[in-house]
XYZ file of C-alpha atoms in Angstrom:
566
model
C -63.133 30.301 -9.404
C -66.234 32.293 -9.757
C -65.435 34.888 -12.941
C -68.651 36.072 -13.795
C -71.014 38.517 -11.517
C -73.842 36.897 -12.176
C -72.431 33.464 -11.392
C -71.326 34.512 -8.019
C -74.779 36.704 -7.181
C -76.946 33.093 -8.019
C -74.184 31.095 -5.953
C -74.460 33.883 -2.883
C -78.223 33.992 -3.275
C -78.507 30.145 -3.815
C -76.359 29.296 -0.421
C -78.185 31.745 1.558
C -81.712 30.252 0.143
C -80.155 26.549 0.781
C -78.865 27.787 4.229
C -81.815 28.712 5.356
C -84.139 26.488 3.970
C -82.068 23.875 5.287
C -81.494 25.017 8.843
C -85.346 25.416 8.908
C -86.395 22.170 7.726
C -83.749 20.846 9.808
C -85.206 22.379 12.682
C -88.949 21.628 12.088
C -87.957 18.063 11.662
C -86.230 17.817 14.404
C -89.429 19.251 16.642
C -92.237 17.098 15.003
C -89.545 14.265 15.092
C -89.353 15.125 19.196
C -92.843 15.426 19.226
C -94.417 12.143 17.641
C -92.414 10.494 19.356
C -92.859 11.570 22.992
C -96.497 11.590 22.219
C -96.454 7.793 20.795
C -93.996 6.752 23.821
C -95.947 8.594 26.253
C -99.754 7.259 25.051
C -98.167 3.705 24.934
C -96.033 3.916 28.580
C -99.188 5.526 30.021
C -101.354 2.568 28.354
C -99.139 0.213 29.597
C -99.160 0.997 33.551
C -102.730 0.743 33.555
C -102.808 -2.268 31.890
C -100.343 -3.469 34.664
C -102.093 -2.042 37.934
C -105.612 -3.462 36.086
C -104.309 -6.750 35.101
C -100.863 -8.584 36.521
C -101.360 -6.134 39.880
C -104.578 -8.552 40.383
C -103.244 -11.855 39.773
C -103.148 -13.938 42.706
C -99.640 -14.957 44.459
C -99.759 -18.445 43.299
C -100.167 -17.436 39.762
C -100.008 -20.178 36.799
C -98.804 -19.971 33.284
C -101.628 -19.988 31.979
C -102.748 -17.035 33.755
C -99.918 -14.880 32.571
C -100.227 -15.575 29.087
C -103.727 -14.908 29.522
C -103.175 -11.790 31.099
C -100.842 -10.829 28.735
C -102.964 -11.351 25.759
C -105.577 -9.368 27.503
C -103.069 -6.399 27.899
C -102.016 -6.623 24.854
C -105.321 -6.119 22.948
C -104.843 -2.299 23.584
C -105.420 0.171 21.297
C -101.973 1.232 21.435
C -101.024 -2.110 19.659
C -97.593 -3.498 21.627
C -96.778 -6.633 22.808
C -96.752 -7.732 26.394
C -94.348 -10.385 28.272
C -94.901 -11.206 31.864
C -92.711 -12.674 34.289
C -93.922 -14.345 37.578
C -92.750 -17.452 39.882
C -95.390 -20.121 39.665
C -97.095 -22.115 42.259
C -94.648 -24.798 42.259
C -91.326 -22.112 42.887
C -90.689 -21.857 39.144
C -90.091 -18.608 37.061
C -92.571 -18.289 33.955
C -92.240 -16.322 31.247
C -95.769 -15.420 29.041
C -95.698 -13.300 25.837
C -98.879 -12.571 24.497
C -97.210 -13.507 20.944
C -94.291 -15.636 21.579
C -92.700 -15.253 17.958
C -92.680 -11.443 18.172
C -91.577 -10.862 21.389
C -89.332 -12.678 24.486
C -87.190 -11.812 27.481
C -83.777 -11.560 24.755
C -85.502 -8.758 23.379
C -84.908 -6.488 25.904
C -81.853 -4.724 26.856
C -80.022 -6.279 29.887
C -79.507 -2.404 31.307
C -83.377 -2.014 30.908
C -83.686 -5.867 32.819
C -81.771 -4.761 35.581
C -82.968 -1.209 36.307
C -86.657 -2.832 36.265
C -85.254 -5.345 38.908
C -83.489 -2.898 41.013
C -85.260 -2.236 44.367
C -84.743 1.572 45.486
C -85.020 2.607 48.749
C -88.338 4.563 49.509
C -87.854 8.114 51.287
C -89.590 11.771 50.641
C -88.111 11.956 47.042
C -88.746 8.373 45.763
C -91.765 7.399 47.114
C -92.128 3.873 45.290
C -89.532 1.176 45.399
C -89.658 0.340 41.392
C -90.682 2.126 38.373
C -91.783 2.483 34.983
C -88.430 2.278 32.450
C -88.588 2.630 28.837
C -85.772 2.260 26.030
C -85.425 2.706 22.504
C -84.012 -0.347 20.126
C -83.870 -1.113 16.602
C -84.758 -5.210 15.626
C -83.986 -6.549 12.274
C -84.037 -2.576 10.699
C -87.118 -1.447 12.205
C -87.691 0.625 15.360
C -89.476 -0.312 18.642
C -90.125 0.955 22.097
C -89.034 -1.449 24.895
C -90.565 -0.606 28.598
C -90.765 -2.111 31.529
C -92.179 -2.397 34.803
C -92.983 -4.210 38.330
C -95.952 -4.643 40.259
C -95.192 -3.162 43.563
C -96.756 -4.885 46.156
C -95.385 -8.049 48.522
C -93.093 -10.336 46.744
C -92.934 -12.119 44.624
C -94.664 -9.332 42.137
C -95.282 -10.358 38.556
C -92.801 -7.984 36.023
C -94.415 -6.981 33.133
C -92.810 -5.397 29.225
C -94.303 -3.889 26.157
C -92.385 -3.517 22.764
C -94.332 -1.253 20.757
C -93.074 -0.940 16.974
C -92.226 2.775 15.809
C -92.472 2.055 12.083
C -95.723 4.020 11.594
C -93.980 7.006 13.083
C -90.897 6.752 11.436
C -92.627 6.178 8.021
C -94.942 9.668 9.042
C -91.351 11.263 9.893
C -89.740 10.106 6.492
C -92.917 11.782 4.695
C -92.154 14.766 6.617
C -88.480 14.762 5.803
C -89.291 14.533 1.690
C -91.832 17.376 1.810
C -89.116 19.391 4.110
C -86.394 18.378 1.027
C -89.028 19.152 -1.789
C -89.570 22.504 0.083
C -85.866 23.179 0.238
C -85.074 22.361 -3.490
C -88.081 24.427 -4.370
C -86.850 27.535 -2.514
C -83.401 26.984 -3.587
C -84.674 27.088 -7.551
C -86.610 29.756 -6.645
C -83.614 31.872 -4.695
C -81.728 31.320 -8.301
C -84.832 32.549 -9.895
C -84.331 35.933 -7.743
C -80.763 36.024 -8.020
C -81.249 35.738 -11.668
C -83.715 38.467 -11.853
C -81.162 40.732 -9.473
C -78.136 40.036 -11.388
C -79.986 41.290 -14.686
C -80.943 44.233 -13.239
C -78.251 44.908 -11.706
C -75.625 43.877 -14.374
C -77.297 45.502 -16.889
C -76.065 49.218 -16.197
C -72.426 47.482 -15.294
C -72.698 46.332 -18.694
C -73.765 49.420 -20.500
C -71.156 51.109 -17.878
C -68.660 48.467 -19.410
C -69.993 49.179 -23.037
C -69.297 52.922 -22.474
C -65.948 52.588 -20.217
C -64.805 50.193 -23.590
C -65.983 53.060 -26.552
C -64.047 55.941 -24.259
C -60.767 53.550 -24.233
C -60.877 53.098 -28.355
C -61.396 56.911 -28.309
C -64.714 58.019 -28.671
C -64.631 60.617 -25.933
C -67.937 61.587 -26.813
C -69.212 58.394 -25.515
C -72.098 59.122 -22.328
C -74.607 56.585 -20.140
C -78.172 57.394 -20.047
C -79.172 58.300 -16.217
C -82.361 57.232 -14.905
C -83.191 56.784 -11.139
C -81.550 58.384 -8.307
C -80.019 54.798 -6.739
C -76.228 53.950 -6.441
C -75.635 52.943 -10.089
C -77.372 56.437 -11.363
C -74.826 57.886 -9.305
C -72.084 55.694 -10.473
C -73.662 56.801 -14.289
C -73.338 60.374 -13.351
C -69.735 60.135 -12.061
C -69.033 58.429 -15.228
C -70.189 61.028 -17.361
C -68.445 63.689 -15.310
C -65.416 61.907 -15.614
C -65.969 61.279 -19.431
C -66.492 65.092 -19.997
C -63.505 65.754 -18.011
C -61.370 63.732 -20.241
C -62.559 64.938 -23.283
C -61.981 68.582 -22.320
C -58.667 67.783 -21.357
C -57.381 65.756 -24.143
C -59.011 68.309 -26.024
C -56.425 70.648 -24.885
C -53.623 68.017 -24.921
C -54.408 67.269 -28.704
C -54.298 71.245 -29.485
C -51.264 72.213 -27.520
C -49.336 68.711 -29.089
C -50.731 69.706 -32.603
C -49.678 73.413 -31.984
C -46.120 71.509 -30.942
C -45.832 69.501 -33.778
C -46.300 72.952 -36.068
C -43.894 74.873 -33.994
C -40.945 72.065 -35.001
C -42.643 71.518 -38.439
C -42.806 75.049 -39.256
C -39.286 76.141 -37.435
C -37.379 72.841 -39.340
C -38.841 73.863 -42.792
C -37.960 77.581 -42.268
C -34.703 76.487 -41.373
C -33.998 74.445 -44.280
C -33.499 77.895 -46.746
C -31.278 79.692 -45.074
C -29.053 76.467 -43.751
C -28.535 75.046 -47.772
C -27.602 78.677 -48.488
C -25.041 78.498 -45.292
C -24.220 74.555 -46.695
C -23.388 76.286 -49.629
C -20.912 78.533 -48.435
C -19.292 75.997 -46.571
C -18.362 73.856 -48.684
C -16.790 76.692 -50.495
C -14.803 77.701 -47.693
C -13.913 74.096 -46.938
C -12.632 73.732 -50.524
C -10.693 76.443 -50.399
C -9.372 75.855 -46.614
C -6.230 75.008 -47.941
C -5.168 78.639 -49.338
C -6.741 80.394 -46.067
C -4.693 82.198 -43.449
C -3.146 79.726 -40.863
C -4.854 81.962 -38.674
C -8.780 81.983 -40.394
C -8.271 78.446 -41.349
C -9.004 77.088 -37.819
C -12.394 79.354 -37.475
C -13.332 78.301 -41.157
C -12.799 74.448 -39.848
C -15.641 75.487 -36.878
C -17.381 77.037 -39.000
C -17.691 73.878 -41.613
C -18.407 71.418 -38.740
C -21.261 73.364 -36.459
C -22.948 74.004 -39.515
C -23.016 70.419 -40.549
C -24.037 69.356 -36.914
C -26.681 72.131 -37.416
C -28.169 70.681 -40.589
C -27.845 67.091 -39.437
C -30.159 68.290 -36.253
C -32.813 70.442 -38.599
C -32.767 67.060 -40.970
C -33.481 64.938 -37.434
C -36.032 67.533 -36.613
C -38.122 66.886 -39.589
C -37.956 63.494 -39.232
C -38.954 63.074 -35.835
C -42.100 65.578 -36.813
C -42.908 63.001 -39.709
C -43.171 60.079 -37.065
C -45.056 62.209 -34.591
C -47.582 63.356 -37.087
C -47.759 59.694 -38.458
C -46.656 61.162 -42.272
C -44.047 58.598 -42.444
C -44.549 56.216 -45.211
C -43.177 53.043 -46.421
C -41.185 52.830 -49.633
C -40.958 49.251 -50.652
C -38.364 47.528 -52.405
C -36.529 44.483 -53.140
C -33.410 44.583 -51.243
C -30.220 42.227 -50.866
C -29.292 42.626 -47.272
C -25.756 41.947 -47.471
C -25.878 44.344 -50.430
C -27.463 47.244 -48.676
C -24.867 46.910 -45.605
C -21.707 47.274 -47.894
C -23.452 50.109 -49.509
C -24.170 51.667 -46.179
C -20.741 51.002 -44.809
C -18.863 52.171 -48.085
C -20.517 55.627 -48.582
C -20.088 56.569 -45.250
C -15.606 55.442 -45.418
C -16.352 52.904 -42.570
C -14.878 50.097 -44.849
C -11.718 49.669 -43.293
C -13.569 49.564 -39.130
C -16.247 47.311 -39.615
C -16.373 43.464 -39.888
C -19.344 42.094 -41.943
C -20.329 38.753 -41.462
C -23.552 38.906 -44.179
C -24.247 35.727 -46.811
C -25.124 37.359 -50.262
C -28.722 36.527 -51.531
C -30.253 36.990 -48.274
C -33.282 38.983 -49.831
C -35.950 41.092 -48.224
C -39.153 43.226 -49.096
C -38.483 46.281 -46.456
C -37.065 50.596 -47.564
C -34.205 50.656 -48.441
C -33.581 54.459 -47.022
C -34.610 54.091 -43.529
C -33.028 50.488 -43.743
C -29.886 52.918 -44.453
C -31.041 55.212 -41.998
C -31.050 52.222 -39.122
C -27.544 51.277 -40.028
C -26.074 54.208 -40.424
C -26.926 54.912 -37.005
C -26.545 51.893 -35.200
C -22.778 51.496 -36.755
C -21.988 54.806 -36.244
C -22.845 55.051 -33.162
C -20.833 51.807 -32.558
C -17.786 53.188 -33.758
C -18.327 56.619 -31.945
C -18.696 55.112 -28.593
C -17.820 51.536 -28.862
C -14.490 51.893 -31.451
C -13.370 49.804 -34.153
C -13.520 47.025 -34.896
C -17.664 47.198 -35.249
C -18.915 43.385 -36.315
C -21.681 43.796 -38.513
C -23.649 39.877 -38.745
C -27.226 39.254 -40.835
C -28.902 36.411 -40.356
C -32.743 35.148 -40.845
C -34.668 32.769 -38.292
C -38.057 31.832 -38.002
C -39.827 34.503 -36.437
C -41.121 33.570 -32.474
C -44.634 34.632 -30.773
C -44.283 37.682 -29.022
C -40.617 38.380 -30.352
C -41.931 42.186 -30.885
C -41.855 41.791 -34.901
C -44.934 42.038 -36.782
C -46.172 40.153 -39.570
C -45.591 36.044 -40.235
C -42.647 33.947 -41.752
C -39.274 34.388 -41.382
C -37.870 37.672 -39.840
C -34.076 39.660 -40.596
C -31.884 40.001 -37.495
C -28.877 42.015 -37.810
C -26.318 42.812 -35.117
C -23.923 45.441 -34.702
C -21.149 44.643 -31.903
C -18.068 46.656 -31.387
C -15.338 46.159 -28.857
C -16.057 49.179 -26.009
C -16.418 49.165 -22.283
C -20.459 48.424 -22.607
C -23.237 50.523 -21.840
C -23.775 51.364 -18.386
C -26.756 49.048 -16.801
C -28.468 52.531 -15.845
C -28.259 53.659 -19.421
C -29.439 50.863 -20.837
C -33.054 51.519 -20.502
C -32.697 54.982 -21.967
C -30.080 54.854 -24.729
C -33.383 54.729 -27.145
C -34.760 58.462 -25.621
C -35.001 61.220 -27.206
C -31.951 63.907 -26.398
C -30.599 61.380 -23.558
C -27.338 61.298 -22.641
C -25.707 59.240 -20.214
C -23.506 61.919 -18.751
C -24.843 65.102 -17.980
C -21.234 66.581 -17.116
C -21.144 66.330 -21.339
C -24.349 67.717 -22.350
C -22.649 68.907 -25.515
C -21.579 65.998 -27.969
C -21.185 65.762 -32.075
C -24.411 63.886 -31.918
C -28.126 65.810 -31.888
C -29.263 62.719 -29.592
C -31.787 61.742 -31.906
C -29.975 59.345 -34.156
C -31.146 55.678 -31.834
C -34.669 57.202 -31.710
C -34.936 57.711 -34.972
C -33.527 54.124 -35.894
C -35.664 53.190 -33.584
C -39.185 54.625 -35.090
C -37.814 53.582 -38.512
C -37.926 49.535 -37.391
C -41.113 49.932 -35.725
C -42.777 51.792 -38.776
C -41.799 47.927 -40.425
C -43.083 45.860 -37.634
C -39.738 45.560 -36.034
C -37.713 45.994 -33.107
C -34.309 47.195 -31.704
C -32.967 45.752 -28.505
C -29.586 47.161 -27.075
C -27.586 44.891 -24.309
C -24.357 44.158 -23.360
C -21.626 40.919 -24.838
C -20.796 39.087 -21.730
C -17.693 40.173 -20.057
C -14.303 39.706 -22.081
C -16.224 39.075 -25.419
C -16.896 42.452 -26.331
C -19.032 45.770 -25.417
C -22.904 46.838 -26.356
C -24.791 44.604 -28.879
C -27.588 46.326 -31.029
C -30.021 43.822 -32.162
C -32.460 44.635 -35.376
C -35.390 42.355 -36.129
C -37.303 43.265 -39.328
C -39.668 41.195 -40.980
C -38.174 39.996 -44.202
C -41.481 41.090 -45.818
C -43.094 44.071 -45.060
C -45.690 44.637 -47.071
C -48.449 43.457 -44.406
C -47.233 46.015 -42.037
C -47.499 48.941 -44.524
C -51.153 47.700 -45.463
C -52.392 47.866 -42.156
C -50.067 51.252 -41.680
C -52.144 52.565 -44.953
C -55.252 51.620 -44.042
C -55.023 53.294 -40.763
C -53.798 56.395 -41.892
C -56.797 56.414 -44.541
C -59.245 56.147 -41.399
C -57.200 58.719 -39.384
C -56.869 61.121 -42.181
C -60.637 61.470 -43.022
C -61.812 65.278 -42.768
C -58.448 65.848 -40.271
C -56.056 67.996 -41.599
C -52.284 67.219 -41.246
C -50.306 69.040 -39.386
C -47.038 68.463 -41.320
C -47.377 68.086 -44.895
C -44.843 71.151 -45.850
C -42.610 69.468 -43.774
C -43.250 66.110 -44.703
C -43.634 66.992 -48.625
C -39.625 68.999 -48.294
C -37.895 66.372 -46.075
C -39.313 63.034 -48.254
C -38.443 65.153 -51.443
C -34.942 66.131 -50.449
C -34.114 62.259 -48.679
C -35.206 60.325 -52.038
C -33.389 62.202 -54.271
C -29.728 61.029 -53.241
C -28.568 58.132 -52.791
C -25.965 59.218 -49.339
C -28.979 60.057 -46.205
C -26.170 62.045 -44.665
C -28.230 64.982 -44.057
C -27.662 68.099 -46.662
C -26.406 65.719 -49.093
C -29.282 64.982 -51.290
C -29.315 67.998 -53.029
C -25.970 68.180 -54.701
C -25.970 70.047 -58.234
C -22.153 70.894 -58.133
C -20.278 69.498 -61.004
C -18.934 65.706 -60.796
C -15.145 66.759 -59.896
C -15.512 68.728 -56.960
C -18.834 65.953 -55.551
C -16.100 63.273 -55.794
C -12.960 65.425 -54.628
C -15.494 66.804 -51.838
C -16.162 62.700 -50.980
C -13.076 61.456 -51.120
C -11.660 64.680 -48.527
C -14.287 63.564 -46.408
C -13.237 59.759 -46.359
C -10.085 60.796 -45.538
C -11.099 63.203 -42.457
C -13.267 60.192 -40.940
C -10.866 57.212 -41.057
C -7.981 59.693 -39.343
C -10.750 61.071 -36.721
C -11.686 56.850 -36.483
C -8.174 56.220 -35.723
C -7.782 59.084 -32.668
C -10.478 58.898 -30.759
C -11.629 56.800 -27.959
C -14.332 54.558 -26.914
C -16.235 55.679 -23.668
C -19.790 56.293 -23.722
């Protein structure tokens, strides 16, 4: 409800002010309030009996009328300024009731509780030493307050009564001035407690603001980012820690930044010094596999090893250097025009995966996006269907209007494609990792065909376009893991902002992968299959296509034998 500091500093320091003021105005009013008027009721009761024992206490027995009203008018003309009504029996046996002012005051105007305690006779002992006494009440007539007493002549009966009604307005209107000076003094120290609070939430917010500032600079980066400490009170200290924690930090992602950088060489320089003598080794291979057929039954087994690990050892060098690209941020965007349904044939035909995979793909679907690592995502994600999933792997591209917070970049319309194939489903433990780096879901089969890099890498290759891969499972009975690519349909935003950023980055900071980079980007534009070692082919045209169509034949009988289980 209350966001800000300093908003809840003036409210604190505001209801303390108000508190206080209040309970202390409250308090003084209620004392003067006590105190006028005892002091008015007092001068006016006191007035009163002396009137009585000086006036109606010397009125003889068989009093008149007249007499009482002249006696009360005489009573009356006090200082304290109250009216006066006497009550006698007359000569002739009659009751008589005289009000010095007859239109301001009679006998309905006092209480009936205050009538009868006047009237009541009390026994006389050691503590009440007088049969009746004085009596006084408080009333309110037509809005205005008065002061109602009464009293009887003690002496031998009958004994005149006597009652005064004294009007309070004076002290109520001197109480009412009171109360407004008590409220002005109240608002006055509640403005002035904001005043304060004001002046203490500057001071204080002002190093939580420069500590904010600072705290904000060192999370964009700027480790070199310190407060300036002056005084030795709480927030120095809290300025101090700051800085201790700030240099702290830098130090150690000091170190972090040289040992990854150091990292990033090691693979850089180890996958580039790999790459010689494994196209040599490719080389050889693919002689021996050519000429498998004319080996000894007995060689041609070890020859077959051979041919395979050394693929699956060029395919993880390749994986390698691509994984160094995305860590060193060298990856780059290569824009083209592209026919979706296009690229996916092409992807699925160069690879013999034809006659496994169902494509469900509208020609003229058309988007701005590379086409290699579009290969690259495809290649992976239906391969690995078919590895793990088995045949038949439904391919289906569609576009749709791109949601907030769908996890695609850029505006318009955005490409979803999704691979499905017919397995037992991903485990619901696996599914959070099957993106990770070298993961595999059983470790009693740490070995596999695969390097364990081929999701991750599909992975990095939609989100260096903005987009996103999601893997879950088809509910149960309509099929087994579901791979779900969402690329923006143009992504030439993404690889502005990408270039832009890399321009800032890149400014006097060397990079620690451009051998790598320069080889790898060389060797995969070249060709037009991204199987890894295959860009490079100089051989003549016969033995590339005799070499292609072998291969075809290998995969679809390896497609056809093996199983599904992840």
């Amino acid at each position: 409800m209350l966001p800000s500091l300093r908003l809840r500093l003036v409210v604190v320091f505001a209801l303390v002010a108000l508190t206080a003021a209040v309970s202390a105005s409250g308090i003084a009013y209620w004392l003067n309030r006590d105190a006028v008027l005892t002091r008015a009721q007092n001068a006016a009761l006191n007035d009163f009996r002396k009137a009585m024992e000086d006036n109606a206490g010397n009125l003889p027995r068989k009093v008149s009328c007249q007499e009482l009203r002249e006696a009360a008018a005489k009573m009356a003309r006090s200082s304290q300024n109250y009216q006066v009504l006497l009550i006698d029996r007359t000569e002739d046996g009659k009751t008589c009731s005289a009000a010095s002012n007859v239109d301001d005051f009679s006998l309905e105007d006092v209480p009936e509780r205050l009538r009868s305690a006047v009237a009541k006779k009390r026994p006389v002992d050691k503590q009440n030493k007088h049969p009746y006494h004085l009596y006084w009440q408080r009333i309110t007539l037509d809005g205005d307050p008065y002061l109602v007493g009464g009293a009887k002549v003690i002496g031998e009966e009958p004994t005149p009564t006597g009652y005064l009604l004294k009007s309070l307005a004076p002290e109520r209107d001197d109480l009412n001035s009171l109360a407004w000076s008590l409220g002005i003094a109240t608002a006055l120290a509640l403005i002035g407690a904001m005043l304060l609070a004001q002046g203490a939430a500057t001071t204080v917010l002002r190093p939580v603001r420069r500590l904010g500032e600072a705290a904000r600079r060192l999370g964009e980066g700027k480790l070199e980012t310190r407060l300036r400490v002056s005084g030795t009170d709480e927030l120095a200290e809290l300025s101090r820690t700051f800085n201790d924690a700030a240099a702290s930090l830098e130090q150690r992602v000091a170190e972090l930044s040289a040992r990854e950088a150091s990292s990033r060489r090691f693979v850089a320089d180890m996958s580039h010094e790999l790459r010689t003598p494994m196209t040599a080794i490719s080389a050889v291979t693919e002689v021996l596999e050519e000429e498998q057929d004319n080996l000894d039954p007995m060689i041609a087994p070890a020859v077959q090893l051979v041919v395979s690990e050394t693929r699956r050892l060029n395919d993880l060098v390749e994986n390698l250097m691509e994984v160094t690209r995305f860590d060193a941020g060298t990856a780059k965007l290569v824009l083209d025009d592209v026919d979706v349904a296009d690229q996916v044939t092409a992807c699925i035909d160069a690879r013999a995966w034809l006659d496994a995979v169902e494509l469900d793909a509208d020609r003229g679907i058309m988007a701005r996006l590379d086409p290699r690592r579009l290969d690259v995502i495809l290649a992976n994600l239906i391969g690995n269907a078919l590895k793990h999933g088995g045949s038949p792997v439904r391919v289906s591209v569609r576009t749709r209007q791109r949601e907030d917070g769908a996890g695609v970049a850029g505006g318009g319309d955005e490409l979803v494609i999704e691979v499905a194939d017919q397995g037992p489903g991903i485990p619901e433990d696996v599914l959070p990792h099957v993106f990770d780096r070298f993961y595999k879901a059983s470790a009693s089969r740490p070995r596999s065909e695969g390097s364990g890099l081929g999701l991750s890498i599909a992975l990095e290759n939609a989100h260096i376009h903005g987009g996103e891969i999601t893997a879950h499972n088809a509910p149960e009975g309509e099929g087994g893991a579901v791979f779900t690519l969402r690329l923006p349909r143009d992504a030439r935003r993404v690889a502005e902002e990408r270039e832009n950023g890399d321009r800032e980055d890149d400014q006097g900071q060397p990079d620690v992968d451009d051998r790598a980079d320069s080889d790898g980007d060389r060797d995969r534009e070249e060709g037009g299959d991204v199987r890894p070692g295959d860009g490079q082919d100089t051989e003549p045209d016969e033995r590339r296509h005799k070499r292609r169509d072998k291969r075809k034949n290998n995969g679809r009988d390896k497609r056809r034998d093996k199983g599904g289980e992840r």
